[in-house]
Each structure stands twice: as structure tokens, then as C-alpha cells.
PDB file of C-alpha atoms (C1' of nucleotides) in Angstrom:
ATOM      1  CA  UNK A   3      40.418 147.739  -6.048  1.00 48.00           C
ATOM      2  CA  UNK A   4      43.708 148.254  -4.327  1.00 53.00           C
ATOM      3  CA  UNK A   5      46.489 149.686  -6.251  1.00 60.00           C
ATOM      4  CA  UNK A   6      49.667 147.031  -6.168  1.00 64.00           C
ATOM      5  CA  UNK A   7      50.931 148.279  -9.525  1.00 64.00           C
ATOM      6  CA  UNK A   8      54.966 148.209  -9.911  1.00 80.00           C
ATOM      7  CA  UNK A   9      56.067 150.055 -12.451  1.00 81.00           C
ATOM      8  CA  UNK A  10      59.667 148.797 -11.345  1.00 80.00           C
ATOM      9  CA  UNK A  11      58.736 145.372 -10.383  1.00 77.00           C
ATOM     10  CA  UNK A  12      60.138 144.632 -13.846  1.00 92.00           C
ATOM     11  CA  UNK A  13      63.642 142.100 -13.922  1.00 93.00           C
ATOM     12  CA  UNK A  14      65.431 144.955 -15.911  1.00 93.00           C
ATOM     13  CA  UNK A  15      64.089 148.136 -13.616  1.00 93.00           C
ATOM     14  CA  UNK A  16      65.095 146.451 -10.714  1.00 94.00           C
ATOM     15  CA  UNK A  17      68.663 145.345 -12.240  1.00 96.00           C
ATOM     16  CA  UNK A  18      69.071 149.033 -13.301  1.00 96.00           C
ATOM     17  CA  UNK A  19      68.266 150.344 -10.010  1.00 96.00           C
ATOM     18  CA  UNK A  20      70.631 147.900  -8.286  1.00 96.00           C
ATOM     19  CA  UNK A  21      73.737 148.189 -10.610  1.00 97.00           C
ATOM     20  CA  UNK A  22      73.279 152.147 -10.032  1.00 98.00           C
ATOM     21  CA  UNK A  23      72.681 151.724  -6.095  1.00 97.00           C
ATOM     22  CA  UNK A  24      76.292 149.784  -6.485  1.00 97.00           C
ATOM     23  CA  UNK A  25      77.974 152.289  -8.718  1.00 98.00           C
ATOM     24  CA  UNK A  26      76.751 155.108  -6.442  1.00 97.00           C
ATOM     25  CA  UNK A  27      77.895 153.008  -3.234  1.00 97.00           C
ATOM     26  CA  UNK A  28      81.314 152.562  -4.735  1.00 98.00           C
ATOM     27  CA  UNK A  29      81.893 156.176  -5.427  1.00 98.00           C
ATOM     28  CA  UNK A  30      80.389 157.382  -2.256  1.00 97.00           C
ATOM     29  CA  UNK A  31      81.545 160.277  -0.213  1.00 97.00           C
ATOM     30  CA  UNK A  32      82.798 163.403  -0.696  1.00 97.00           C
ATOM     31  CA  UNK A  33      86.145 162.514  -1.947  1.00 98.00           C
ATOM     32  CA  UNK A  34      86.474 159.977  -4.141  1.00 98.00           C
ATOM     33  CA  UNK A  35      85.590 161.708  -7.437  1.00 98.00           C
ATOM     34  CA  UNK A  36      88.247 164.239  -6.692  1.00 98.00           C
ATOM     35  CA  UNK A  37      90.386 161.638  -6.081  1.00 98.00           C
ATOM     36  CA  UNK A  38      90.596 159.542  -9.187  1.00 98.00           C
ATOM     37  CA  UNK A  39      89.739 163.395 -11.004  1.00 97.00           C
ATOM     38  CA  UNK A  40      93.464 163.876 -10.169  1.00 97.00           C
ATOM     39  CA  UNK A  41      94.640 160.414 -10.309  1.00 98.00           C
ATOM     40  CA  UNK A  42      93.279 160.502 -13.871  1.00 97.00           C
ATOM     41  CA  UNK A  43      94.654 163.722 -15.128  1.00 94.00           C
ATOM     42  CA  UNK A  44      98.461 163.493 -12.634  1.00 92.00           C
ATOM     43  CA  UNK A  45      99.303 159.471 -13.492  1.00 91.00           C
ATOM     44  CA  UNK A  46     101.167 158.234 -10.466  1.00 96.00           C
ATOM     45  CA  UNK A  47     101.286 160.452  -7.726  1.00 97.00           C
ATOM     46  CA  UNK A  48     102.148 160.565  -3.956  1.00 97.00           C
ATOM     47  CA  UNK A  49     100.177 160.881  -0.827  1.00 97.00           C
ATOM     48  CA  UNK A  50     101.400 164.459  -0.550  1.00 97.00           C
ATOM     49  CA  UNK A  51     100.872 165.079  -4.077  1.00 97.00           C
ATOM     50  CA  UNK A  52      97.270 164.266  -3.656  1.00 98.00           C
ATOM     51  CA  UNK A  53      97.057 165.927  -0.216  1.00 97.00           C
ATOM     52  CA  UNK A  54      98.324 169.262  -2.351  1.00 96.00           C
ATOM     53  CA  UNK A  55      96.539 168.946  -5.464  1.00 97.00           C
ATOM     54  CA  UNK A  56      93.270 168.256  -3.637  1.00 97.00           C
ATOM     55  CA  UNK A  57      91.927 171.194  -1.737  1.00 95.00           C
ATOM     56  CA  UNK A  58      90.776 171.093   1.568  1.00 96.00           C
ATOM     57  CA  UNK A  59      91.173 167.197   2.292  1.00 97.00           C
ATOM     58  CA  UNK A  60      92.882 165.890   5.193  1.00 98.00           C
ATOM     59  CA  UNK A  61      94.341 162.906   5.881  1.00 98.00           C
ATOM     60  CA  UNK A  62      92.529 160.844   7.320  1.00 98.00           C
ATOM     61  CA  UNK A  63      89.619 161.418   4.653  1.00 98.00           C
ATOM     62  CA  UNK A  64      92.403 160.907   1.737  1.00 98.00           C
ATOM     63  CA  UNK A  65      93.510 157.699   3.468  1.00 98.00           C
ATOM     64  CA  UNK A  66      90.512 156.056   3.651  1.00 98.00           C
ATOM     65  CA  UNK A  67      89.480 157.045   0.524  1.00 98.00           C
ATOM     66  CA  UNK A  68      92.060 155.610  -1.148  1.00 98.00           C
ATOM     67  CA  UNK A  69      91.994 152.290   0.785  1.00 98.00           C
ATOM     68  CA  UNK A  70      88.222 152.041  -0.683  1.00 98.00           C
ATOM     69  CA  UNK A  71      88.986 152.672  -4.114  1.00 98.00           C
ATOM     70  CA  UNK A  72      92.080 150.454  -3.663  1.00 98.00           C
ATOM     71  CA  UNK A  73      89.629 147.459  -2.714  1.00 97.00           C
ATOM     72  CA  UNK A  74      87.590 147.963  -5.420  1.00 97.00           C
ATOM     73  CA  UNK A  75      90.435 147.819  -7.832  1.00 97.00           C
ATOM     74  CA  UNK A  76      89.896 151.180  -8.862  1.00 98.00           C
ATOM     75  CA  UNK A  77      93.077 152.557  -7.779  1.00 98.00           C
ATOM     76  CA  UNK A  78      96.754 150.989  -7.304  1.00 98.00           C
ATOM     77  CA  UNK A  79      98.855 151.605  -4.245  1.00 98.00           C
ATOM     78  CA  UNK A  80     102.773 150.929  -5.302  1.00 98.00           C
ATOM     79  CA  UNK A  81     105.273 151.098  -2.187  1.00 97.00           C
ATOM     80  CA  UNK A  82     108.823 151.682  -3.794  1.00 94.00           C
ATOM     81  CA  UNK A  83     112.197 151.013  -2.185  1.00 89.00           C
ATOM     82  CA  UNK A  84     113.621 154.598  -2.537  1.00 87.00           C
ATOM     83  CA  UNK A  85     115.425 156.439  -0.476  1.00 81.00           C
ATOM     84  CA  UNK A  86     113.139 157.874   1.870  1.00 85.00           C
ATOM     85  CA  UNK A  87     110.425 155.660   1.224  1.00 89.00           C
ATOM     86  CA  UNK A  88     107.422 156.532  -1.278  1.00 95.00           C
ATOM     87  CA  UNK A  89     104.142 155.086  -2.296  1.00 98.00           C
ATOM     88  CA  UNK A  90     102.776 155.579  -5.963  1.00 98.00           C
ATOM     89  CA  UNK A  91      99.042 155.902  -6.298  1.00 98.00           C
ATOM     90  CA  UNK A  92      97.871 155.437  -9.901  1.00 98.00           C
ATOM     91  CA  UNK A  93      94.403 154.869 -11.507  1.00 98.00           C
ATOM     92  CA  UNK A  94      93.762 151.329 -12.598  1.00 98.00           C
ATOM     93  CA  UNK A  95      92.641 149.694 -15.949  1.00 97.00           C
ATOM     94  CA  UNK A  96      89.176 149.672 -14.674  1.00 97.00           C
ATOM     95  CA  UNK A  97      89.749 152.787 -13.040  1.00 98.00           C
ATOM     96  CA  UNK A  98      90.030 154.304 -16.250  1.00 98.00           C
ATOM     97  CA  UNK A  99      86.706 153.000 -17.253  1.00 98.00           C
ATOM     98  CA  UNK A 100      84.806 155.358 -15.239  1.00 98.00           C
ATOM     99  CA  UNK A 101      86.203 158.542 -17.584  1.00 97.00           C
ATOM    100  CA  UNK A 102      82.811 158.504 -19.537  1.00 97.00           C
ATOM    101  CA  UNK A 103      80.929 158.808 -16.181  1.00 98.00           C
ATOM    102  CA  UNK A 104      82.733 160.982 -15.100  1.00 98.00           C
ATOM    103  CA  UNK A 105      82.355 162.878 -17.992  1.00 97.00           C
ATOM    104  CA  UNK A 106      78.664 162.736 -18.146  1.00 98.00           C
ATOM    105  CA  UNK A 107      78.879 164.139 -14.774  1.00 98.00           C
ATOM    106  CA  UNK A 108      81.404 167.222 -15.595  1.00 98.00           C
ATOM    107  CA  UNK A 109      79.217 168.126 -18.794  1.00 98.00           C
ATOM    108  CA  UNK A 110      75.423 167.829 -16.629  1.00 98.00           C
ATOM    109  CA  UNK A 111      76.992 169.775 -14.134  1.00 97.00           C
ATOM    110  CA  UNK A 112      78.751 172.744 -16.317  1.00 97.00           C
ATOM    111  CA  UNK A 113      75.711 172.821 -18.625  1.00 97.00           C
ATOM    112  CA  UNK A 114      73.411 172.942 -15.323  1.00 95.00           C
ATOM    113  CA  UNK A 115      75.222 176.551 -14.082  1.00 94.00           C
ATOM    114  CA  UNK A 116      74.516 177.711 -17.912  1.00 94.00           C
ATOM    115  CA  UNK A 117      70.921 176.946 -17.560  1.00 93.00           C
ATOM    116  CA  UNK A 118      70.647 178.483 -13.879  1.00 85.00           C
ATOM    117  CA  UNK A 119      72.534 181.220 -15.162  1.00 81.00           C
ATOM    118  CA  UNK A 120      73.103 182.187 -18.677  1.00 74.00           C
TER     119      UNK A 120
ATOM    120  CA  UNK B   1     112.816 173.280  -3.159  1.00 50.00           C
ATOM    121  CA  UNK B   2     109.643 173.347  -2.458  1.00 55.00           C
ATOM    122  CA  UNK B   3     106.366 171.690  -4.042  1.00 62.00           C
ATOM    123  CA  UNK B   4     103.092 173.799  -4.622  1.00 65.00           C
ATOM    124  CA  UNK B   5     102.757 171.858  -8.143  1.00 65.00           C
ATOM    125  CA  UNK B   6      99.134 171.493  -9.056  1.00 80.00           C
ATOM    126  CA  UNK B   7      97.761 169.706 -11.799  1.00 82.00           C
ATOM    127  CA  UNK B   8      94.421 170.612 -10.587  1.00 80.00           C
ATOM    128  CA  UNK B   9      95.075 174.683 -10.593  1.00 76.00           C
ATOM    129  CA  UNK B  10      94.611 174.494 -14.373  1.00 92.00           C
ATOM    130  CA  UNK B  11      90.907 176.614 -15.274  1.00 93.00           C
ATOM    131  CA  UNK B  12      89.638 173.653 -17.256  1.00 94.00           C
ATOM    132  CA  UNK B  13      90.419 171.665 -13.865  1.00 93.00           C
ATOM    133  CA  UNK B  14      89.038 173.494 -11.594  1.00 94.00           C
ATOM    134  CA  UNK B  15      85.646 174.408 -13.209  1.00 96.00           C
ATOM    135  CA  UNK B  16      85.140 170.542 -14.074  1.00 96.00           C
ATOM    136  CA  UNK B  17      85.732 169.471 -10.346  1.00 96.00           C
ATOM    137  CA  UNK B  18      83.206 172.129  -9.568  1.00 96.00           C
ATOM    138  CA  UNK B  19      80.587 170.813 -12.038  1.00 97.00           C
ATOM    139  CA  UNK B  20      81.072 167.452 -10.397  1.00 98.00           C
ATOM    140  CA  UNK B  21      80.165 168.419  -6.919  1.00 97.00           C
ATOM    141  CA  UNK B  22      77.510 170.444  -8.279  1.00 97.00           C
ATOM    142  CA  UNK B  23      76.202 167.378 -10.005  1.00 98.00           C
ATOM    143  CA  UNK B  24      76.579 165.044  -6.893  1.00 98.00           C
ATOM    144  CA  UNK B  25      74.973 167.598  -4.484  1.00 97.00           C
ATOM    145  CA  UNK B  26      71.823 167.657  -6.853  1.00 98.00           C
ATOM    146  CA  UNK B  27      71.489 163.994  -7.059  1.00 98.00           C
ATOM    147  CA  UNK B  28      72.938 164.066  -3.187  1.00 97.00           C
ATOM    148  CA  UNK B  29      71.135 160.824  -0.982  1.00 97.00           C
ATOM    149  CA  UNK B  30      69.910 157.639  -1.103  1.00 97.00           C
ATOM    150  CA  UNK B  31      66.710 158.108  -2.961  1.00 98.00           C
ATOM    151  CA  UNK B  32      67.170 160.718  -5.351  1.00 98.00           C
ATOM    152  CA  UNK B  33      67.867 158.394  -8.504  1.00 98.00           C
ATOM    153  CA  UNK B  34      64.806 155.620  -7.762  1.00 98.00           C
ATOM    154  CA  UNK B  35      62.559 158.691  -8.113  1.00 98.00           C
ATOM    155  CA  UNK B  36      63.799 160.466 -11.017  1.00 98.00           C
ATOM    156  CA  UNK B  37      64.663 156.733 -12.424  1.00 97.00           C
ATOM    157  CA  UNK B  38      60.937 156.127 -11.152  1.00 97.00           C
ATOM    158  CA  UNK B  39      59.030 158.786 -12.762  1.00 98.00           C
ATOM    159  CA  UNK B  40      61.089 158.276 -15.941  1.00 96.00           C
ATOM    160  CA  UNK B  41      59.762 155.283 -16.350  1.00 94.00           C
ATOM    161  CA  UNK B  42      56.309 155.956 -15.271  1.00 92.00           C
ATOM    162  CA  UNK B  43      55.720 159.313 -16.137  1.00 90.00           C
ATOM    163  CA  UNK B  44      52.755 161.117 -13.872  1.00 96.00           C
ATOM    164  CA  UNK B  45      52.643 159.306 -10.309  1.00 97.00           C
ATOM    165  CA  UNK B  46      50.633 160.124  -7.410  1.00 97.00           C
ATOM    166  CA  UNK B  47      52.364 160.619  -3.993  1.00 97.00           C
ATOM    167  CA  UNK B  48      51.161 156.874  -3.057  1.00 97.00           C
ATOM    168  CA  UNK B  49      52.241 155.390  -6.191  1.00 97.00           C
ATOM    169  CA  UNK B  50      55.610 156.758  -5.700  1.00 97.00           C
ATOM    170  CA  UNK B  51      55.392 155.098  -2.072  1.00 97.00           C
ATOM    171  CA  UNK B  52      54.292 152.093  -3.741  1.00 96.00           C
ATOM    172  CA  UNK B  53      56.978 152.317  -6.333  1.00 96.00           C
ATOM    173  CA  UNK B  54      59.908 153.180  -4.419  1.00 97.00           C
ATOM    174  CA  UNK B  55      60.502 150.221  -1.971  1.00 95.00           C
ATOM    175  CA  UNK B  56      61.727 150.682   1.557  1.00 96.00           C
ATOM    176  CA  UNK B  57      61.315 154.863   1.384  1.00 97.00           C
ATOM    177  CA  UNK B  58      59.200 156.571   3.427  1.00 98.00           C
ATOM    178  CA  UNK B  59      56.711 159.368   3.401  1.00 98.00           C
ATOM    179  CA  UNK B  60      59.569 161.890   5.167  1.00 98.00           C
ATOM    180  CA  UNK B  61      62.241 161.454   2.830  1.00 98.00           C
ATOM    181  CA  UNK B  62      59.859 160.972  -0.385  1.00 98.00           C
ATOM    182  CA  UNK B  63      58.283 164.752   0.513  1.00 98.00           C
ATOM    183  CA  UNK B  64      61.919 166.024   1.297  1.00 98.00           C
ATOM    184  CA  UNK B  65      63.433 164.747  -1.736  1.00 98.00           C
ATOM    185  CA  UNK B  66      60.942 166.019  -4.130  1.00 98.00           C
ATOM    186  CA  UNK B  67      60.947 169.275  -2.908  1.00 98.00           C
ATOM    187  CA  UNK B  68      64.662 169.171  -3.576  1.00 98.00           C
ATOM    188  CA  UNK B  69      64.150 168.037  -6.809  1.00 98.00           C
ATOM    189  CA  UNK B  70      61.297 170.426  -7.911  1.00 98.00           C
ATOM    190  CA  UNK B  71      63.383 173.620  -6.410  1.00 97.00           C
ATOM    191  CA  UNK B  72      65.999 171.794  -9.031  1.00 97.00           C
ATOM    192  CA  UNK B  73      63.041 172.031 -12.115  1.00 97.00           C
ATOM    193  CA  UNK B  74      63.937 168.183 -12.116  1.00 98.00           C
ATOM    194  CA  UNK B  75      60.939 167.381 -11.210  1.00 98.00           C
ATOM    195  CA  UNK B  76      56.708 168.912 -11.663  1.00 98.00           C
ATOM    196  CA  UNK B  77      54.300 169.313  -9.113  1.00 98.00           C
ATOM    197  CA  UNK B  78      50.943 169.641 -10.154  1.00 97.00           C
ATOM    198  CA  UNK B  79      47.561 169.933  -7.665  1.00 96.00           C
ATOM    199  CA  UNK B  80      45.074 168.661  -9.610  1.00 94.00           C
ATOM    200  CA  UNK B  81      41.285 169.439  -8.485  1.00 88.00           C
ATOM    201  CA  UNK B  82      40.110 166.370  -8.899  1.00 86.00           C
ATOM    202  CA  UNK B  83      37.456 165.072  -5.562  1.00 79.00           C
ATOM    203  CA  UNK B  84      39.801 163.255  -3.638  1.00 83.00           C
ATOM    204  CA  UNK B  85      42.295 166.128  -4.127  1.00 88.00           C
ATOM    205  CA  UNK B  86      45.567 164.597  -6.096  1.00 94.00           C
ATOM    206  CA  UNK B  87      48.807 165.672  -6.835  1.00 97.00           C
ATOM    207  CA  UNK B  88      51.068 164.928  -9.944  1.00 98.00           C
ATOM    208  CA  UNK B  89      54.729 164.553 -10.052  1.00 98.00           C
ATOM    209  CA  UNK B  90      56.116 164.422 -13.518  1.00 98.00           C
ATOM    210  CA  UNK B  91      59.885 164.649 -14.776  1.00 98.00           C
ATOM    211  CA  UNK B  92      60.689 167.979 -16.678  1.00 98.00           C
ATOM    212  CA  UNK B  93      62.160 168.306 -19.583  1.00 97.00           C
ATOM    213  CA  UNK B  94      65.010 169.302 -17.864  1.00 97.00           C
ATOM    214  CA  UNK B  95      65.344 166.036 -15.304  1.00 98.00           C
ATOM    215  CA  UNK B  96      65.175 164.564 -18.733  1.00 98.00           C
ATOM    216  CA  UNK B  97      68.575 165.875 -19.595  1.00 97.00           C
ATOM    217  CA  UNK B  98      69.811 163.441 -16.977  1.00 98.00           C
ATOM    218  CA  UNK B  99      68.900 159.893 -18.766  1.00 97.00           C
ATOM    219  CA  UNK B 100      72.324 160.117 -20.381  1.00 97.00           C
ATOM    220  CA  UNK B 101      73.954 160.332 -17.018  1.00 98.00           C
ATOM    221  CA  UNK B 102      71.931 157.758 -15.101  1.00 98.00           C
ATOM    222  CA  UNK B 103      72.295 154.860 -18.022  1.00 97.00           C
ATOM    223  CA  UNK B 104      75.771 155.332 -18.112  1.00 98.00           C
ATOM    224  CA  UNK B 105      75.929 154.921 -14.029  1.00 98.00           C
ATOM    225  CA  UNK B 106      73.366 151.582 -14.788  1.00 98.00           C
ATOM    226  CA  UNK B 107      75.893 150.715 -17.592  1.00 98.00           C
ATOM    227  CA  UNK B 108      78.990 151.094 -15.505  1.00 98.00           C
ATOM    228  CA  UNK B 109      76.938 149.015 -12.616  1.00 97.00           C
ATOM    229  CA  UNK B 110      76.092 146.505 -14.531  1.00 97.00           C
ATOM    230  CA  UNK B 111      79.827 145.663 -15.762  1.00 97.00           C
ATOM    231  CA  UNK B 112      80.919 145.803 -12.518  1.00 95.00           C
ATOM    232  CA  UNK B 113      78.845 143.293 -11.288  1.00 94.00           C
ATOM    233  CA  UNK B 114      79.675 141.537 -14.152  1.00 94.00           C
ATOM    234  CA  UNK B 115      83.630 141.939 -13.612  1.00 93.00           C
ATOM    235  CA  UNK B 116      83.415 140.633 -10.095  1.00 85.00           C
ATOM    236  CA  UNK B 117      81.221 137.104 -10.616  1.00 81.00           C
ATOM    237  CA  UNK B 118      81.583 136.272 -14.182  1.00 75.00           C
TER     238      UNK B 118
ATOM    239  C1'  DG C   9      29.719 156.557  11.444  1.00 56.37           C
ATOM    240  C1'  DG C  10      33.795 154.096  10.712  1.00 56.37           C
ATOM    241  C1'  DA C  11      37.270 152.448   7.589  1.00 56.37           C
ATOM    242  C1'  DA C  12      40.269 153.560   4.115  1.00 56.37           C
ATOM    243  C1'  DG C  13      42.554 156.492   0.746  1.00 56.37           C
ATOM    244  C1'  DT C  14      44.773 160.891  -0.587  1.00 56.37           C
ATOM    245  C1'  DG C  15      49.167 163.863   0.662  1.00 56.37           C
ATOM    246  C1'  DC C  16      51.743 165.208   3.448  1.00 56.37           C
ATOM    247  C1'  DT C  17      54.251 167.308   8.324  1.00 56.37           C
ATOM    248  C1'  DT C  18      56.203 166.769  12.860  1.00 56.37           C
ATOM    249  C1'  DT C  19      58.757 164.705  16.426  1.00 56.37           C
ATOM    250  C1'  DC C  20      62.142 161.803  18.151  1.00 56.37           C
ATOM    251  C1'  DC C  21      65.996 158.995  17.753  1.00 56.37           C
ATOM    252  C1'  DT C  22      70.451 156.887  15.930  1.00 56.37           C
ATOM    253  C1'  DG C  23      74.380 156.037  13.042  1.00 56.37           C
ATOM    254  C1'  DT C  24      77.744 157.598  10.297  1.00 56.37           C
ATOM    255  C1'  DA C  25      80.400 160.916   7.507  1.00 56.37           C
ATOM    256  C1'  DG C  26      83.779 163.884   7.950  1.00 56.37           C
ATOM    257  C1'  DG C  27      86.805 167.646  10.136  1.00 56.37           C
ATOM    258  C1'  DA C  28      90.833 169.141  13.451  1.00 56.37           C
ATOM    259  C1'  DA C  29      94.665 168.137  15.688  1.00 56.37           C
ATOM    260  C1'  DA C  30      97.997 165.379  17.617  1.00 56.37           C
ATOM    261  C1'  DC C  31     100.983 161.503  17.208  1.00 56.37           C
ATOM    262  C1'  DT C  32     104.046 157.743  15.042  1.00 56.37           C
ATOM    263  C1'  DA C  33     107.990 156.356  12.500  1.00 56.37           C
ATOM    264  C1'  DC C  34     111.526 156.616   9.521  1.00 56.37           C
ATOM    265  C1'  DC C  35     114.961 159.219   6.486  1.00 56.37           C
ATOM    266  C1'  DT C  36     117.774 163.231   4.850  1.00 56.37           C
ATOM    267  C1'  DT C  37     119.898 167.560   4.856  1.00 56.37           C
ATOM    268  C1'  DA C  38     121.887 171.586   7.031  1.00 56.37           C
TER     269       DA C  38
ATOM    270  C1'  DT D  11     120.545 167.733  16.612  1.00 56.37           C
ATOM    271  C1'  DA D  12     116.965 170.225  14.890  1.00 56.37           C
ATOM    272  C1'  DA D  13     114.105 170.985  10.813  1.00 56.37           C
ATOM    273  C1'  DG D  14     111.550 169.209   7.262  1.00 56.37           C
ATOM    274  C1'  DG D  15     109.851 165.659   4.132  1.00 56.37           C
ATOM    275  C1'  DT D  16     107.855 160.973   3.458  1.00 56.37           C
ATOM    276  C1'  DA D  17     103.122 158.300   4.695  1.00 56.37           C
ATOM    277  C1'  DG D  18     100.034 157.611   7.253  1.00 56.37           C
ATOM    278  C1'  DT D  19      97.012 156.358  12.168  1.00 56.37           C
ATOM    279  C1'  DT D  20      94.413 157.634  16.199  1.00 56.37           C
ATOM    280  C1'  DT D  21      91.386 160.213  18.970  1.00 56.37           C
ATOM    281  C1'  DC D  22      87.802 163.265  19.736  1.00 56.37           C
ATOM    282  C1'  DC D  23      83.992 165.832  18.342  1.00 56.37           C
ATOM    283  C1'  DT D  24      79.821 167.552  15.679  1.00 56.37           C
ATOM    284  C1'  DA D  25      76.451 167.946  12.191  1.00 56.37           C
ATOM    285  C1'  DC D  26      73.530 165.976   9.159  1.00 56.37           C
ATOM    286  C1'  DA D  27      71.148 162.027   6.868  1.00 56.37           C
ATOM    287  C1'  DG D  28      67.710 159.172   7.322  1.00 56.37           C
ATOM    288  C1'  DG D  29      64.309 155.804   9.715  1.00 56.37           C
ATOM    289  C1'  DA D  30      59.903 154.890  12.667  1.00 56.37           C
ATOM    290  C1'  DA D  31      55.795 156.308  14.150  1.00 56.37           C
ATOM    291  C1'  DA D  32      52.198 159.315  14.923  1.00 56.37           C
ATOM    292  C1'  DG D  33      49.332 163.065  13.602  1.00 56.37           C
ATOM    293  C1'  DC D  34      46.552 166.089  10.465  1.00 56.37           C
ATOM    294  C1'  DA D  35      43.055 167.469   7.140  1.00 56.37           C
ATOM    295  C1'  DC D  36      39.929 166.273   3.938  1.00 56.37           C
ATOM    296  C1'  DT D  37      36.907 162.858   1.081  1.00 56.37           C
ATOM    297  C1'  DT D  38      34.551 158.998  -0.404  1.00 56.37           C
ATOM    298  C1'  DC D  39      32.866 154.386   0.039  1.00 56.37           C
ATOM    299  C1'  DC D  40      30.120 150.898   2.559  1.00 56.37           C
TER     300       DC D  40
END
DNA sequence: GGAAGTGCTTTCCTGTAGGAAACTACCTTA
DNA sequence: TAAGGTAGTTTCCTACAGGAAAGCACTTCC
């Protein structure tokens, strides 16, 4: 008898598996979770803001970074008519709706080093 | 006067962000949430019925990516003596600890697919 | 004795993520 | 008019992730 057995063949294992294949896709990289970290704790901030409060990134990374999370409506990009010109960056609505994620992430993580250590 | 303001430089800041990348760099590549999602859901699998399981991967990444997750205590390897000799991967009780984290990354998956048709 | 199943490892190859540095362009202040 | 701040883009380079395919060792079924 040869095994064919699917555990996952199921509608909801393989809609599970896909929505966190897309959430994982989305917040890709090494970046982006600093990013909207700081977006979410600063609230409107500059590209030199972010390129200070974000150690170690460059430019080019921060750029396309935020054009990502700008297309997936994550992030807002503001240009304003000031005197030398500046662009506000700000978390989104939805943006926002990734805080218990991100949490879940922060507390695995910090209760992970107890565990290896403590 | 010059800007070296940093919201990020705060302890609480800093030691989250770290938690984060710890976090990611665990659950770092394309495959590691099928398996753990896999064996979750399935509890004791073979080597072949993860390959079975676990469309598309293959036998290079399956072997690499448990052996990251067992040096993690996500994940169990047991050699069982059994004629045909077989092996048993099982989550721990600790890779357990990470079902809150990966339904909240289906959850946030699923409304996002859901945000973009509907 | 050959096919098929178990559980991997090894080799070879390619694409992409990401870093460093230079460059653009425009404005303000000294 | 040079320095310094804004907000990026472009080019070049390298390392690593990950796929395909073959090989290995051992066993049982037919």
C-alpha cells in the first residue's frame, strides 16, 4: 500500500499555510520589522529620522523597504511643501494592525533568551 | 543643532528589536513554518511523510531545516529500532510555545487576503 | 536478484538579498 | 561659495539561500 496520506491536504491547512506564506512574504527581509518597529513607536518621521533611529541600514535597503510596505498599504509616504522639502513616513491604519504580531514576536523572542539562558 | 534623537535608544526598545530578530532568525527560510505548522498538526512523522506532507520541498532543505530546528529544541528526533530503521520527528513542548505566534501570522494572513478581494 | 522504501548527504548551479560607496538635485545658512 | 541638510538613486560586488539530481547504506517484499 503506498502512503498518499495529507495531513495538510485539508481546505483549512492549506488556507493557513497560504495566508502565513503571504504574511511572511509581505514582511520579508531584514528590515521591514525594524521599520514599522520605529514607525510605530516615532509617528511620522523622516527619511533621516529613520536612517538614524535604525542602526546599521543604508539607504538603499531603507528605500526599498519603504516603497514595499508603501504598496502594501502598510506605511504612508507624505511629501510636504516646506521649505527645504520633506517627506513624512507614518504607519497606516492597517499598519497598525500588525502590533499584536508583532507583539507575539517580541514576547517568543524575549522569553526564548530566558529559556536559553536563565 | 544637530540630531542624534533616538526613539529606538530607549532599553525597552532596544531589547524588543533584539527579540524580534532573534525570533525571525529561528523561524529564518522558506520552509521552517510548513514543518513546525506540519508536525503540529500531525504529531510523529517519518522523514517521507514530511516529504509527502510538505509540497514542493526537498530532501536537502527538509534535513537542513530540521537540524536547525532540533539544535532550537523546536523540534524531536527520535531513531526508533524498528526493521526498516525509522526516525521520528515530533514538536516539543517548547515548538509548542509557538502556536500563539503562528495563528496570529494565519490570522493576520487571512484578513489580508480578505482586505484586498472582498 | 531486482524493485522499492527508509533516511539522509553531497555536489553543482543560480538567483537574489543586501552592503558600500558614489552620485544627483535642490535648499539654506554662514 | 562652500558646507551641510533634505531625500533619495545607481552601480558594483559578494555571500548565502535554495533547487535538481545523484549517490549511499541498509532492508524487506515479490
Amino acid at each position: 500500500m503506498k502512503k498518499k496520506a495529507k495531513i495538510n491536504d485539508t481546505p483549512v491547512c492549506q488556507v493557513r499555510m497560504q495566508a502565513i506564506s503571504d504574511t511572511m512574504s509581505i514582511l520579508s527581509g531584514k528590515w521591514k520589522f525594524h521599520i514599522l518597529g520605529t514607525l510605530i513607536e516615532g509617528n511620522k518621521l523622516g527619511f533621516m529620522d529613520l536612517m538614524r533611529e535604525i542602526d546599521g541600514i543604508g539607504s538603499k535597503m531603507l528605500s526599498k523597504e519603504l516603497q514595499d510596505l508603501e504598496l502594501n498599504h502598510l506605511v504612508s509616504r507624505t511629501v510636504l511643501d516646506t521649505k527645504p522639502i520633506t517627506v513624512e513616513y507614518a504607519i497606516t491604519e492597517y499598519g497598525a494592525t500588525l502590533s499584536p504580531l508583532i507583539n507575539e514576536l517580541a514576547k517568543w523572542g524575549i522569553e526564548y533568551r530566558q529559556s536559553v539562558h536563565g
